mmCIF file of C-alpha atoms in Angstrom:
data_model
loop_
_atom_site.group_PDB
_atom_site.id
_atom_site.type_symbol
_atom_site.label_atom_id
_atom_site.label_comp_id
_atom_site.label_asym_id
_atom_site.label_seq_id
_atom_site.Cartn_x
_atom_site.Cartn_y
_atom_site.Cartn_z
ATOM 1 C CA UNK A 1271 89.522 106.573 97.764
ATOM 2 C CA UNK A 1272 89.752 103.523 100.037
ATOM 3 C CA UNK A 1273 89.301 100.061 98.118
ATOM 4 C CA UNK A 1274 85.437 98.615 98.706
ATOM 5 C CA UNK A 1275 84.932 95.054 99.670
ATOM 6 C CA UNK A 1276 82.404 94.576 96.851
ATOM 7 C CA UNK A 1277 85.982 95.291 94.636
ATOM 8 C CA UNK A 1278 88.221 93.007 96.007
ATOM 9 C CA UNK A 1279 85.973 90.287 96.042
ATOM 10 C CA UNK A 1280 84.802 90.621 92.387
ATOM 11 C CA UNK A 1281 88.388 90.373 91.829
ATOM 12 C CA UNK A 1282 89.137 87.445 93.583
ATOM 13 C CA UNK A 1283 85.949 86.108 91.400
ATOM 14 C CA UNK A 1284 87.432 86.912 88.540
ATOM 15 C CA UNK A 1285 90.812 85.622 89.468
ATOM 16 C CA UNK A 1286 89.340 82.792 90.932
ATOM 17 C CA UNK A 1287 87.386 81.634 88.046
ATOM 18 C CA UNK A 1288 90.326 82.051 85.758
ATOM 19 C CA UNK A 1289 92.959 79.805 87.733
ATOM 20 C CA UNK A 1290 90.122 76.921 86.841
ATOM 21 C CA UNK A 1291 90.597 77.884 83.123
ATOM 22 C CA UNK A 1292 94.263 77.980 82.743
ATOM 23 C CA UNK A 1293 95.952 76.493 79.865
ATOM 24 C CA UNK A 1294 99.049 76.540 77.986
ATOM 25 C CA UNK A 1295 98.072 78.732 75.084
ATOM 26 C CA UNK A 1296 101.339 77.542 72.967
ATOM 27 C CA UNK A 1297 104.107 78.682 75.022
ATOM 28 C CA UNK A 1298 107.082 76.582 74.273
ATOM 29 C CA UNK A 1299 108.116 75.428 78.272
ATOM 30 C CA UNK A 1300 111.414 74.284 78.615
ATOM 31 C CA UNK A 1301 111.086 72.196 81.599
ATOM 32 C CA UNK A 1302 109.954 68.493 81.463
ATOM 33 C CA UNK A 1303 107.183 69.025 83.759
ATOM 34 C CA UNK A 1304 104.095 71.701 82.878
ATOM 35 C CA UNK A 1305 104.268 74.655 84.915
ATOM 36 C CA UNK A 1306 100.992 76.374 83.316
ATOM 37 C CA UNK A 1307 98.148 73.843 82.712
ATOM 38 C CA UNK A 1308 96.159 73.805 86.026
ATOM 39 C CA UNK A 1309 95.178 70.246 85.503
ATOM 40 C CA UNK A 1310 98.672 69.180 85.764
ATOM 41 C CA UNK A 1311 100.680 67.789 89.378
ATOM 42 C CA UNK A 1312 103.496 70.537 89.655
ATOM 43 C CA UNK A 1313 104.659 72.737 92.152
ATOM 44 C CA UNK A 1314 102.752 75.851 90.365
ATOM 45 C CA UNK A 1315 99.485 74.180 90.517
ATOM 46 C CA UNK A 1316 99.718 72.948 94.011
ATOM 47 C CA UNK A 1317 100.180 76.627 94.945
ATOM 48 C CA UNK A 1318 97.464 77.178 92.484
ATOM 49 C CA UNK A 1319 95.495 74.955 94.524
ATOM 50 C CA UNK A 1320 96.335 76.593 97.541
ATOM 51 C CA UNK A 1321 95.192 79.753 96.776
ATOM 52 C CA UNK A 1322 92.065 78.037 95.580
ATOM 53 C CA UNK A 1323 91.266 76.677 99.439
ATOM 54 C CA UNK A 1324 91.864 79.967 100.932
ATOM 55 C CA UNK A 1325 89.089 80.745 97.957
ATOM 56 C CA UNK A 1326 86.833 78.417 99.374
ATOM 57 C CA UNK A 1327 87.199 79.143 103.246
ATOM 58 C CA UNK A 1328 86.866 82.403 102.416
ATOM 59 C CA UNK A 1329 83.649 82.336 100.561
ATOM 60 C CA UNK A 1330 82.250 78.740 101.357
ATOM 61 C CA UNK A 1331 81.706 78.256 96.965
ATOM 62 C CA UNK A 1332 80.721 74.531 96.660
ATOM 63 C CA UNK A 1333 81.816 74.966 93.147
ATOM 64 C CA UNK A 1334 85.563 75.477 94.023
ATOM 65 C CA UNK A 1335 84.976 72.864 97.040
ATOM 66 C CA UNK A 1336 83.825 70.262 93.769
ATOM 67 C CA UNK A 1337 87.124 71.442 91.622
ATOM 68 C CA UNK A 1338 89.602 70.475 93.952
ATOM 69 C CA UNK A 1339 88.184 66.975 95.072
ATOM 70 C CA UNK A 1340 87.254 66.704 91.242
ATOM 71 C CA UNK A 1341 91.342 67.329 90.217
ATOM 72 C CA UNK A 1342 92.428 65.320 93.141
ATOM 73 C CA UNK A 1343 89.693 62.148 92.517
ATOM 74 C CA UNK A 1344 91.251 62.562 88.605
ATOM 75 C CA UNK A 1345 94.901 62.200 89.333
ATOM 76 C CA UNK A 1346 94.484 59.994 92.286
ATOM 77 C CA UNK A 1347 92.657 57.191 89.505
ATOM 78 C CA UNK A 1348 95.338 58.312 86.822
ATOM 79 C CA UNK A 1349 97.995 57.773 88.834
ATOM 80 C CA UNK A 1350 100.419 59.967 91.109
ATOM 81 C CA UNK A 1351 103.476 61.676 89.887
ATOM 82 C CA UNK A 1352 107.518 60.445 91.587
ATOM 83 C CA UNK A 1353 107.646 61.979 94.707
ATOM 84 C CA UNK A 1354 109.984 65.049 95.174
ATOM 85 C CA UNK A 1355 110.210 68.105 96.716
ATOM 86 C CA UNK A 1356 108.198 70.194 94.295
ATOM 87 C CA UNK A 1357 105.377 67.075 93.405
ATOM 88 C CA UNK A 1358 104.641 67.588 97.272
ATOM 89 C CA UNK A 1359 102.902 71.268 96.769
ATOM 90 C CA UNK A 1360 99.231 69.844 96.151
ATOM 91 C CA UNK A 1361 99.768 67.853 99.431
ATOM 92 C CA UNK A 1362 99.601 71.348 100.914
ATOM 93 C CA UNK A 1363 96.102 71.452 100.131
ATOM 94 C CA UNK A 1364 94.794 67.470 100.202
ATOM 95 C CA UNK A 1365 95.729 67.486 103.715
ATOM 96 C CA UNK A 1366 93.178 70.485 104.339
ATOM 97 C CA UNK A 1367 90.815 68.199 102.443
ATOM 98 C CA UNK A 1368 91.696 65.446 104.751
ATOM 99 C CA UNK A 1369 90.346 67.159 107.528
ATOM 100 C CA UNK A 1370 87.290 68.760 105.663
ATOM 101 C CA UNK A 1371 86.005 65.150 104.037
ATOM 102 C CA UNK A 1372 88.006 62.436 105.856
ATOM 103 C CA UNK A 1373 88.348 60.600 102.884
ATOM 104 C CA UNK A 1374 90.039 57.884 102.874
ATOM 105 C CA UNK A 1375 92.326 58.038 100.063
ATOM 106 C CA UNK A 1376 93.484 61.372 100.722
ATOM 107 C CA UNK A 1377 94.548 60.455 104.367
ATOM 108 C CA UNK A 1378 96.434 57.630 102.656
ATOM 109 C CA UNK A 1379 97.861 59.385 100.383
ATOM 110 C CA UNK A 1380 98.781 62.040 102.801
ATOM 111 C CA UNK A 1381 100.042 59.484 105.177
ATOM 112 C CA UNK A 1382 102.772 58.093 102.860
ATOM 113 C CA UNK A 1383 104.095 61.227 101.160
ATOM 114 C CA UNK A 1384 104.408 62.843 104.922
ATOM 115 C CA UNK A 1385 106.452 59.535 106.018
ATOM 116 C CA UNK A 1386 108.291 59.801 102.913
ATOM 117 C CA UNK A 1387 109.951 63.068 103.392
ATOM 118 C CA UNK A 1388 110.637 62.347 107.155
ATOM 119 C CA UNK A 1389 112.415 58.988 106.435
ATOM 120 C CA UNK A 1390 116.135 59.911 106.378
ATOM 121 C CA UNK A 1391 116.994 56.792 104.885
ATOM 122 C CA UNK A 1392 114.442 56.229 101.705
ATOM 123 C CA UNK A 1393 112.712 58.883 101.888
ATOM 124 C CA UNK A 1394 113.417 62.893 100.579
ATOM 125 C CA UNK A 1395 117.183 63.025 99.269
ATOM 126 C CA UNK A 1396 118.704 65.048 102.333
ATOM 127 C CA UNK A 1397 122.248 67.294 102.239
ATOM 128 C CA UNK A 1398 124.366 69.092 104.339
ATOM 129 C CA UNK A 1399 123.316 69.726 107.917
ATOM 130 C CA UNK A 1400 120.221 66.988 106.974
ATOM 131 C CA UNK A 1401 118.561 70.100 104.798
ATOM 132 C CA UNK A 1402 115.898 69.033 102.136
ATOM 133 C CA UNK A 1403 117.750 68.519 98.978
ATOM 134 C CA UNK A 1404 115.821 70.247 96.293
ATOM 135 C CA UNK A 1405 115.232 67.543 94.537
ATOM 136 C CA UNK A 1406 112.331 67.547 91.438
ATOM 137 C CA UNK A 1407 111.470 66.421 88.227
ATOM 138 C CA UNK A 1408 114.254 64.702 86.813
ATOM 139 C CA UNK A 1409 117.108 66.115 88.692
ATOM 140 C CA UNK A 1410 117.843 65.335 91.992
ATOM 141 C CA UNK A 1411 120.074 68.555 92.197
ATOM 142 C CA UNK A 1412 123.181 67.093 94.469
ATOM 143 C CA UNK A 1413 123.936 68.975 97.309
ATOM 144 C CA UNK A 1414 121.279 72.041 96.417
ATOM 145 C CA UNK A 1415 119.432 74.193 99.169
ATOM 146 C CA UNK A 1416 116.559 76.190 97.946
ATOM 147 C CA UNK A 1417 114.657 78.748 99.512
ATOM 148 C CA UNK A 1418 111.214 77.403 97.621
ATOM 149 C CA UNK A 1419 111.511 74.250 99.466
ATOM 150 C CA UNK A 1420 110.036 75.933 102.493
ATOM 151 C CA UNK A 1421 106.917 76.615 100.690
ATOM 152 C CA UNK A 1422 106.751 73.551 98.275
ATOM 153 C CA UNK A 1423 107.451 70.676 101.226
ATOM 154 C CA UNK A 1424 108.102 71.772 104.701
ATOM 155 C CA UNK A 1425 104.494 73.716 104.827
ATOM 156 C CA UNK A 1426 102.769 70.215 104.154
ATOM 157 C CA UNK A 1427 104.895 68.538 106.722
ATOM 158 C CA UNK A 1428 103.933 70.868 109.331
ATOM 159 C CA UNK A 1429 100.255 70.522 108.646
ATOM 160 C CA UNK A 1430 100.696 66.893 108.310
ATOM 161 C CA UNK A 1431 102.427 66.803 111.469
ATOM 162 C CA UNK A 1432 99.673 68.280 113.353
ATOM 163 C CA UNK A 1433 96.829 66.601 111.665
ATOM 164 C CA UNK A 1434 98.338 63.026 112.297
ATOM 165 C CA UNK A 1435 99.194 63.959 116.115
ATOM 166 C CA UNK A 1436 102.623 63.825 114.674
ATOM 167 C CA UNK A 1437 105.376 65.860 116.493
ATOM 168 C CA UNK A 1438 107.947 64.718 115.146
ATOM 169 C CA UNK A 1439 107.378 66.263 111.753
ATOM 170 C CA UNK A 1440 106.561 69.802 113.288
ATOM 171 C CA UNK A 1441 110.147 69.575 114.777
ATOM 172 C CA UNK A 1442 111.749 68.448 111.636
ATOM 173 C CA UNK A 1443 110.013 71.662 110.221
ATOM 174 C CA UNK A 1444 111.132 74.109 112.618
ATOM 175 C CA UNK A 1445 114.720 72.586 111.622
ATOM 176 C CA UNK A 1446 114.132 73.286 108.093
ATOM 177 C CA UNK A 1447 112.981 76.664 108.377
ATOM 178 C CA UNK A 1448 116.491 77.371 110.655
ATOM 179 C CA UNK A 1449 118.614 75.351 108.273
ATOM 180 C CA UNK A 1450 116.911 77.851 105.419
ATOM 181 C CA UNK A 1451 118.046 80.798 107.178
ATOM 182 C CA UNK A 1452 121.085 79.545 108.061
ATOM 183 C CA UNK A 1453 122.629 79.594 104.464
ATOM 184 C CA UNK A 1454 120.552 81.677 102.470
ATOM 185 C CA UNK A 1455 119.867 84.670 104.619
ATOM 186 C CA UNK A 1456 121.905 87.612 103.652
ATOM 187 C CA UNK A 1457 122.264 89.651 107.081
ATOM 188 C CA UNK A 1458 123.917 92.417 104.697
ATOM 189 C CA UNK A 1459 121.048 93.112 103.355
ATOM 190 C CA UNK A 1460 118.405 91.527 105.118
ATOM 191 C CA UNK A 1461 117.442 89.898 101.964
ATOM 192 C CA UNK A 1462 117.764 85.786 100.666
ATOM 193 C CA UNK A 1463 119.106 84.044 98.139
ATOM 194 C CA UNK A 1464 118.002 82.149 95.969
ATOM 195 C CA UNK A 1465 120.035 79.230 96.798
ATOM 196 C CA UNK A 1466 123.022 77.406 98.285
ATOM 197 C CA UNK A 1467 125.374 74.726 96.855
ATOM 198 C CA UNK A 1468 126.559 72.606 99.513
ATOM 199 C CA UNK A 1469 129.274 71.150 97.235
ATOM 200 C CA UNK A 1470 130.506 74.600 95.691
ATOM 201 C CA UNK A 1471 129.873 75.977 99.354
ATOM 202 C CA UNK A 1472 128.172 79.016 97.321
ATOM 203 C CA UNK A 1473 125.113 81.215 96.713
ATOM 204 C CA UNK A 1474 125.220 80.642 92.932
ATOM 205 C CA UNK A 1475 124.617 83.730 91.726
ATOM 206 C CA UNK A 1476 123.729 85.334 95.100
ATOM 207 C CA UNK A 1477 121.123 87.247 93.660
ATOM 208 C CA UNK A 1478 118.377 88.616 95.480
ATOM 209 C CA UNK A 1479 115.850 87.076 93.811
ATOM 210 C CA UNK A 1480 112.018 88.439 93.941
ATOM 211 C CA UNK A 1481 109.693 85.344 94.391
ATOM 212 C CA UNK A 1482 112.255 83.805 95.958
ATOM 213 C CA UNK A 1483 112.011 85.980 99.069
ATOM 214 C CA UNK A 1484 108.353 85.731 98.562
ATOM 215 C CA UNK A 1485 108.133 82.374 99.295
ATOM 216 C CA UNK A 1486 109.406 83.152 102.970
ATOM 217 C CA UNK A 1487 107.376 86.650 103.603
ATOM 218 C CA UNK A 1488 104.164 84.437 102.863
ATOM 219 C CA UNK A 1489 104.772 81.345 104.089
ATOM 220 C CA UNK A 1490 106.473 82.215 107.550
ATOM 221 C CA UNK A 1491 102.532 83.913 108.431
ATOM 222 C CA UNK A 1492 101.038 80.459 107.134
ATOM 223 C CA UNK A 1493 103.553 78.064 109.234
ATOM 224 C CA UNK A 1494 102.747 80.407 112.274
ATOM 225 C CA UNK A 1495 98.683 79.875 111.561
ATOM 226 C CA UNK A 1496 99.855 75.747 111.796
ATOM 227 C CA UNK A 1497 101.403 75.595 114.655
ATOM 228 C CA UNK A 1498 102.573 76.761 118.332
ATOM 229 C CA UNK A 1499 106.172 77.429 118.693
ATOM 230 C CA UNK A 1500 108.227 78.145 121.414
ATOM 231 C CA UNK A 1501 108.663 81.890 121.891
ATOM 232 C CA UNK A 1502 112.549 81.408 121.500
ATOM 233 C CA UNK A 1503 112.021 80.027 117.349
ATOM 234 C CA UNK A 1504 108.845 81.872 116.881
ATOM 235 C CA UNK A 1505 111.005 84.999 117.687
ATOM 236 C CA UNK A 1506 114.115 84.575 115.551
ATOM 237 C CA UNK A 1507 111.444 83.625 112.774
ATOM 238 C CA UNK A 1508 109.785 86.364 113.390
ATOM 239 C CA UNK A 1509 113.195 88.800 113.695
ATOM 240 C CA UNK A 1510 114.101 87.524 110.543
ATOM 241 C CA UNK A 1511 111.267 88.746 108.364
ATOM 242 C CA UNK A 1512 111.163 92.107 110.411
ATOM 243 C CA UNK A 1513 114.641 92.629 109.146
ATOM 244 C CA UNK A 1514 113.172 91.059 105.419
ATOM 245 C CA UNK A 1515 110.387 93.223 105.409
ATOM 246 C CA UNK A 1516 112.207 96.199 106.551
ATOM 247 C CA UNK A 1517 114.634 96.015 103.237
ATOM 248 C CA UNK A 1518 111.644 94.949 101.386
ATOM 249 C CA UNK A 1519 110.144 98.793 101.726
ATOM 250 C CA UNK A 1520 112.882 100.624 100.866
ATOM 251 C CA UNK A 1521 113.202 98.859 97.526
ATOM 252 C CA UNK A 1522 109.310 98.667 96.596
ATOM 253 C CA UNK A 1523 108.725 100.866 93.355
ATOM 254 C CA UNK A 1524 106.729 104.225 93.302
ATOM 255 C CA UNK A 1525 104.067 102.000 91.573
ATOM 256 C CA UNK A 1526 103.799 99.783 94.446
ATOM 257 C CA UNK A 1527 105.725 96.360 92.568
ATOM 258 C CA UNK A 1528 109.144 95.155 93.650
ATOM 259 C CA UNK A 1529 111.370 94.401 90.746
ATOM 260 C CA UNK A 1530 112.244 90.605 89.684
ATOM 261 C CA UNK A 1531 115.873 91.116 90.974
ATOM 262 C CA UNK A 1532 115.359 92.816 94.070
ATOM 263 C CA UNK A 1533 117.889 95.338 94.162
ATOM 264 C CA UNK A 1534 118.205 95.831 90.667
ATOM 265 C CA UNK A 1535 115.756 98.222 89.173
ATOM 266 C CA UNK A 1536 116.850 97.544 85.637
ATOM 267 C CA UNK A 1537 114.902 94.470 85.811
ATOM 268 C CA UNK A 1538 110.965 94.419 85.115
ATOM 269 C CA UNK A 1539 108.645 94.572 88.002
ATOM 270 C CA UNK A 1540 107.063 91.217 88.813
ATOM 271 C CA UNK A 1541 103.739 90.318 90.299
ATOM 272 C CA UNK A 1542 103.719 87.574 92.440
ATOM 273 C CA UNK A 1543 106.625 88.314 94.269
ATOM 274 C CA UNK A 1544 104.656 91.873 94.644
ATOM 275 C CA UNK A 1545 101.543 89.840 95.792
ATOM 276 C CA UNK A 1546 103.320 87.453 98.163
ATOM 277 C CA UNK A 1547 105.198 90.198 100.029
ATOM 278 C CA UNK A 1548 101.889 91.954 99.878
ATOM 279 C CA UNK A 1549 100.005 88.911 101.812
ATOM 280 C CA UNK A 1550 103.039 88.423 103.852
ATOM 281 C CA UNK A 1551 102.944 91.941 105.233
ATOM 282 C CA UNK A 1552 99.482 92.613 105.806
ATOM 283 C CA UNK A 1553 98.695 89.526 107.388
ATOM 284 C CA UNK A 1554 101.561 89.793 109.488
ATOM 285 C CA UNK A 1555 100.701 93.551 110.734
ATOM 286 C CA UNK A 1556 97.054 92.192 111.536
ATOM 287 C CA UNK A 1557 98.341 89.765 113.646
ATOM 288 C CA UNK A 1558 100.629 91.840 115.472
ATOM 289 C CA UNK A 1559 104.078 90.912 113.991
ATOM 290 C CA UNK A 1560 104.479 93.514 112.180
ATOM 291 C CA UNK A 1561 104.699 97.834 112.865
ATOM 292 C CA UNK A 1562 101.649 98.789 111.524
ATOM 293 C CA UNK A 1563 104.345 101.644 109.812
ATOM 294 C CA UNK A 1564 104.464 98.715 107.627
ATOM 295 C CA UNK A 1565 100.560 98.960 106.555
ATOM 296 C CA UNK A 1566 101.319 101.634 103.880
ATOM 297 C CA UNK A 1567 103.583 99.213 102.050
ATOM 298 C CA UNK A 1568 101.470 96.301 101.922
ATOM 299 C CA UNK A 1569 98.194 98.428 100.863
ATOM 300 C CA UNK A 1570 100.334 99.970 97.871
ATOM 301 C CA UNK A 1571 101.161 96.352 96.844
ATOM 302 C CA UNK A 1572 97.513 95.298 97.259
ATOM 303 C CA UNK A 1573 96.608 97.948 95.080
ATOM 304 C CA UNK A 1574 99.891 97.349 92.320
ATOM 305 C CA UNK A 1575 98.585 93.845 91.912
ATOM 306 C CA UNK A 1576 95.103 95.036 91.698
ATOM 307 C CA UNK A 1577 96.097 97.036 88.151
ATOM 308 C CA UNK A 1578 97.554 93.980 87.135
ATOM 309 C CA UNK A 1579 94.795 91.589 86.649
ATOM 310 C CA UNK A 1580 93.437 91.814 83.322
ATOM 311 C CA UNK A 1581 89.102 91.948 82.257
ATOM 312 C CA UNK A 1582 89.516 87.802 82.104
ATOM 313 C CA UNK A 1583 90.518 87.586 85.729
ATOM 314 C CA UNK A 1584 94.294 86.483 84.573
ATOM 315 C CA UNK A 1585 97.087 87.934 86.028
ATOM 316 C CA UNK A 1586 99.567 89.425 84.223
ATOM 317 C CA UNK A 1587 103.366 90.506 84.739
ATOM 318 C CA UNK A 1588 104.604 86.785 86.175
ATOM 319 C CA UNK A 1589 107.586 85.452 85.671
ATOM 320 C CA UNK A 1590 107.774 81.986 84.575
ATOM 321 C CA UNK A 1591 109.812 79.220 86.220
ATOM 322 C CA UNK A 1592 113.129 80.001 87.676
ATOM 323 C CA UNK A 1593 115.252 77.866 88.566
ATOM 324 C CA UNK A 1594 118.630 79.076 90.571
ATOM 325 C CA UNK A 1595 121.059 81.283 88.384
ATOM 326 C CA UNK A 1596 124.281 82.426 88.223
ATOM 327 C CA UNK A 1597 123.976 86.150 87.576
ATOM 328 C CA UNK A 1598 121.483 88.873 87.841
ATOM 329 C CA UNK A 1599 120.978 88.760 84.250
ATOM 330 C CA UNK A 1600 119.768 84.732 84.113
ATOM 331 C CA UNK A 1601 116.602 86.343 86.537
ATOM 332 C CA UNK A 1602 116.151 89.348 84.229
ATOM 333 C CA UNK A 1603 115.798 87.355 81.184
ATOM 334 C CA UNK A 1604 113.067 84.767 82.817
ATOM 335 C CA UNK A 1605 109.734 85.547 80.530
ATOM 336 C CA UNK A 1606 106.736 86.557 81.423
ATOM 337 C CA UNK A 1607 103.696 84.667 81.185
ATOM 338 C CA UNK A 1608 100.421 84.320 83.274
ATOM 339 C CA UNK A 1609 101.100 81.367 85.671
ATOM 340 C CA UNK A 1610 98.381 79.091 88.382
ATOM 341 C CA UNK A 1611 100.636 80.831 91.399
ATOM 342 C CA UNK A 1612 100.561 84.291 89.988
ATOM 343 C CA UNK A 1613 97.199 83.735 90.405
ATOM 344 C CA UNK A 1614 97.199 82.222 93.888
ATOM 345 C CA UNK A 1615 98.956 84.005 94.768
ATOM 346 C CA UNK A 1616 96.951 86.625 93.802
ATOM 347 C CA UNK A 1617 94.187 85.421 95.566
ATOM 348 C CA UNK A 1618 96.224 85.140 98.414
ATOM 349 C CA UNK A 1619 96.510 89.349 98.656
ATOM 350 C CA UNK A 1620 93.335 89.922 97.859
ATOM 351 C CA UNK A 1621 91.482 87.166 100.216
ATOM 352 C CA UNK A 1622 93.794 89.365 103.034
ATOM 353 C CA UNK A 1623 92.816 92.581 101.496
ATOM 354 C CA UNK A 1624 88.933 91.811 102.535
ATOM 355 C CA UNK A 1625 90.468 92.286 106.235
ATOM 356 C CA UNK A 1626 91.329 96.029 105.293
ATOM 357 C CA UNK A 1627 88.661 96.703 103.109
ATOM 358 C CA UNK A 1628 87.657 100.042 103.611
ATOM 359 C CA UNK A 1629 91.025 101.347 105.077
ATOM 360 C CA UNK A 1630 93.471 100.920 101.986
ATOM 361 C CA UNK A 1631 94.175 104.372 100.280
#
């Protein structure tokens, strides 16, 4: 039976309304930042945030409209976090806000973290081929090339580039996105690694990790809704995921999830990489970028991540914070735990899913 409208978006309601609730209910993290509490300034939480503005275009809700000024207006008076590449993911969404209120403070705000990562020489630690070092929380991680950067930084550059009449970051974006592919694209398989170690000159691990390659399927759709590229980039961005995409079906499980290693089916399915490829795909096929052969595969993961959202809205099956590994095994032994971007992300699939409402067997 084809999904109803009045389903998805009672889902995104409920998902919705628990992303605003989320706590760390005694989970030990291991990480000196908080990856689970929404009302914390992390990377999860920006992309929590994210997700939350797609919410409220979506819908119009003045309540979710009044959270996010209400958890920016909070940390803005508290005081913001050190600037890195991961503390940049709310920016993703204040900049939207900038243009929605024009308040002051958030253009300010705004202003200096976009001027901070384009300054070569105080700004964003930069490292081979003038890539964004993956810098965060306490480690400035010498010489390391992530794939998550994309999402966490070079999305809010773009957007800030175009919002401040400011070309010059849209160009240092496309160059990001090509230095991205250019050492963590596997043309073997079509697939990316996680990341690259410009002082090892390695992949780590090169494992084909799940989220990882999520954070391109989705975001590559989003950086082509911010801005016009030449057909030449647009293209080879575009090739790129065709060829993703295209290795991303033949490894998607009977049940509709991709596993957490990609290639690996020993290791436990995982939701938001399932929801970001998901997004990714059926976005892309509505706007043409994609064979609608692909439609199938992007309805089955609509409907995976569908079984996985629990009566309280919360999303279940997430793996928690990973950062780059060394072996398959290091990604199968990340634990599970609901987490603001599985729910985003989340949110994300199902916000698309409204567009095929109706169709999806």
């Amino acid at each position: 039976m084809p999904l109803r409208r009045e389903t998805i978006l009672h889902a995104i309601e409920q998902v919705s309304h628990a992303m605003k609730a989320m706590k760390n209910d005694g989970i030990d993290e291991i990480y000196p930042i908080g990856l689970i509490d929404i009302h914390l300034w992390e990377w999860p939480q920006g992309v929590g945030l994210y997700g939350m503005y797609q919410y409220y275009q979506e819908t119009g809700d003045a309540g979710t409209l009044q959270f996010l000024q209400d958890w920016f207006d909070k940390h803005i008076t508290e005081g913001l976090p050190e600037k890195n590449v991961n503390t940049c993911a709310p920016l993703l969404t204040l900049v939207s806000l900038c243009e929605l209120t024009g308040k002051e403070q958030y253009i300010r705000i705004c202003d200096e973290w976009s001027r901070w990562i384009f300054d070569r020489e105080n700004g964003l630690i930069r490292t081979g081929d003038n890539a964004f070092q993956h810098m965060i929380t306490g480690d400035s991680n010498d010489g390391q090339l992530l794939i998550d950067t994309l999402f966490m930084s070079v999305l809010f550059l773009t957007k800030a580039g175009v919002y401040f009449k400011r070309p010059e970051y849209v160009e240092e974006a496309k160059k990001q996105f090509l230095i991205h592919i250019k050492y963590l694209y596997d043309r073997h398989s079509g697939l990316f690694f996680h990341g690259w170690d410009f002082n090892g000159k390695h992949n780590y691990g090169a494992v084909h990790w799940g989220r990882g390659n999520g954070w391109y399927t989705c975001g590559i759709v989003d950086f082509l809704d911010m801005v016009e590229l030449e057909d030449g980039i647009k293209q080879y961005l575009l090739d790129t995921m065709q060829r993703q995409v295209q290795a991303l079906a033949g490894l998607q499980a009977g049940s509709g999830m991709w596993h957490t290693v990609l290639d690996d089916s020993s290791s436990y399915v995982e939701t938001s990489c399932t929801a970001a490829y998901g997004y990714g795909i059926l976005k892309a096929v509505r706007k043409g970028y994609l064979n609608q052969q692909y439609l199938p595969v992007g309805q089955k993961a609509l409907r995976a991540v569908l079984r996985r959202i629990d009566a309280n809205g919360v999303v279940q099956e997430v793996s928690y914070g990973t950062p780059v590994g060394n072996d398959a095994q290091f990604y199968k032994d990340i634990p599970v735990s609901p987490m603001t971007y599985g729910q985003a992300l989340t949110l994300l699939i199902l916000i698309e899913g409204l567009h095929w409402a109706g169709t999806c067997k």
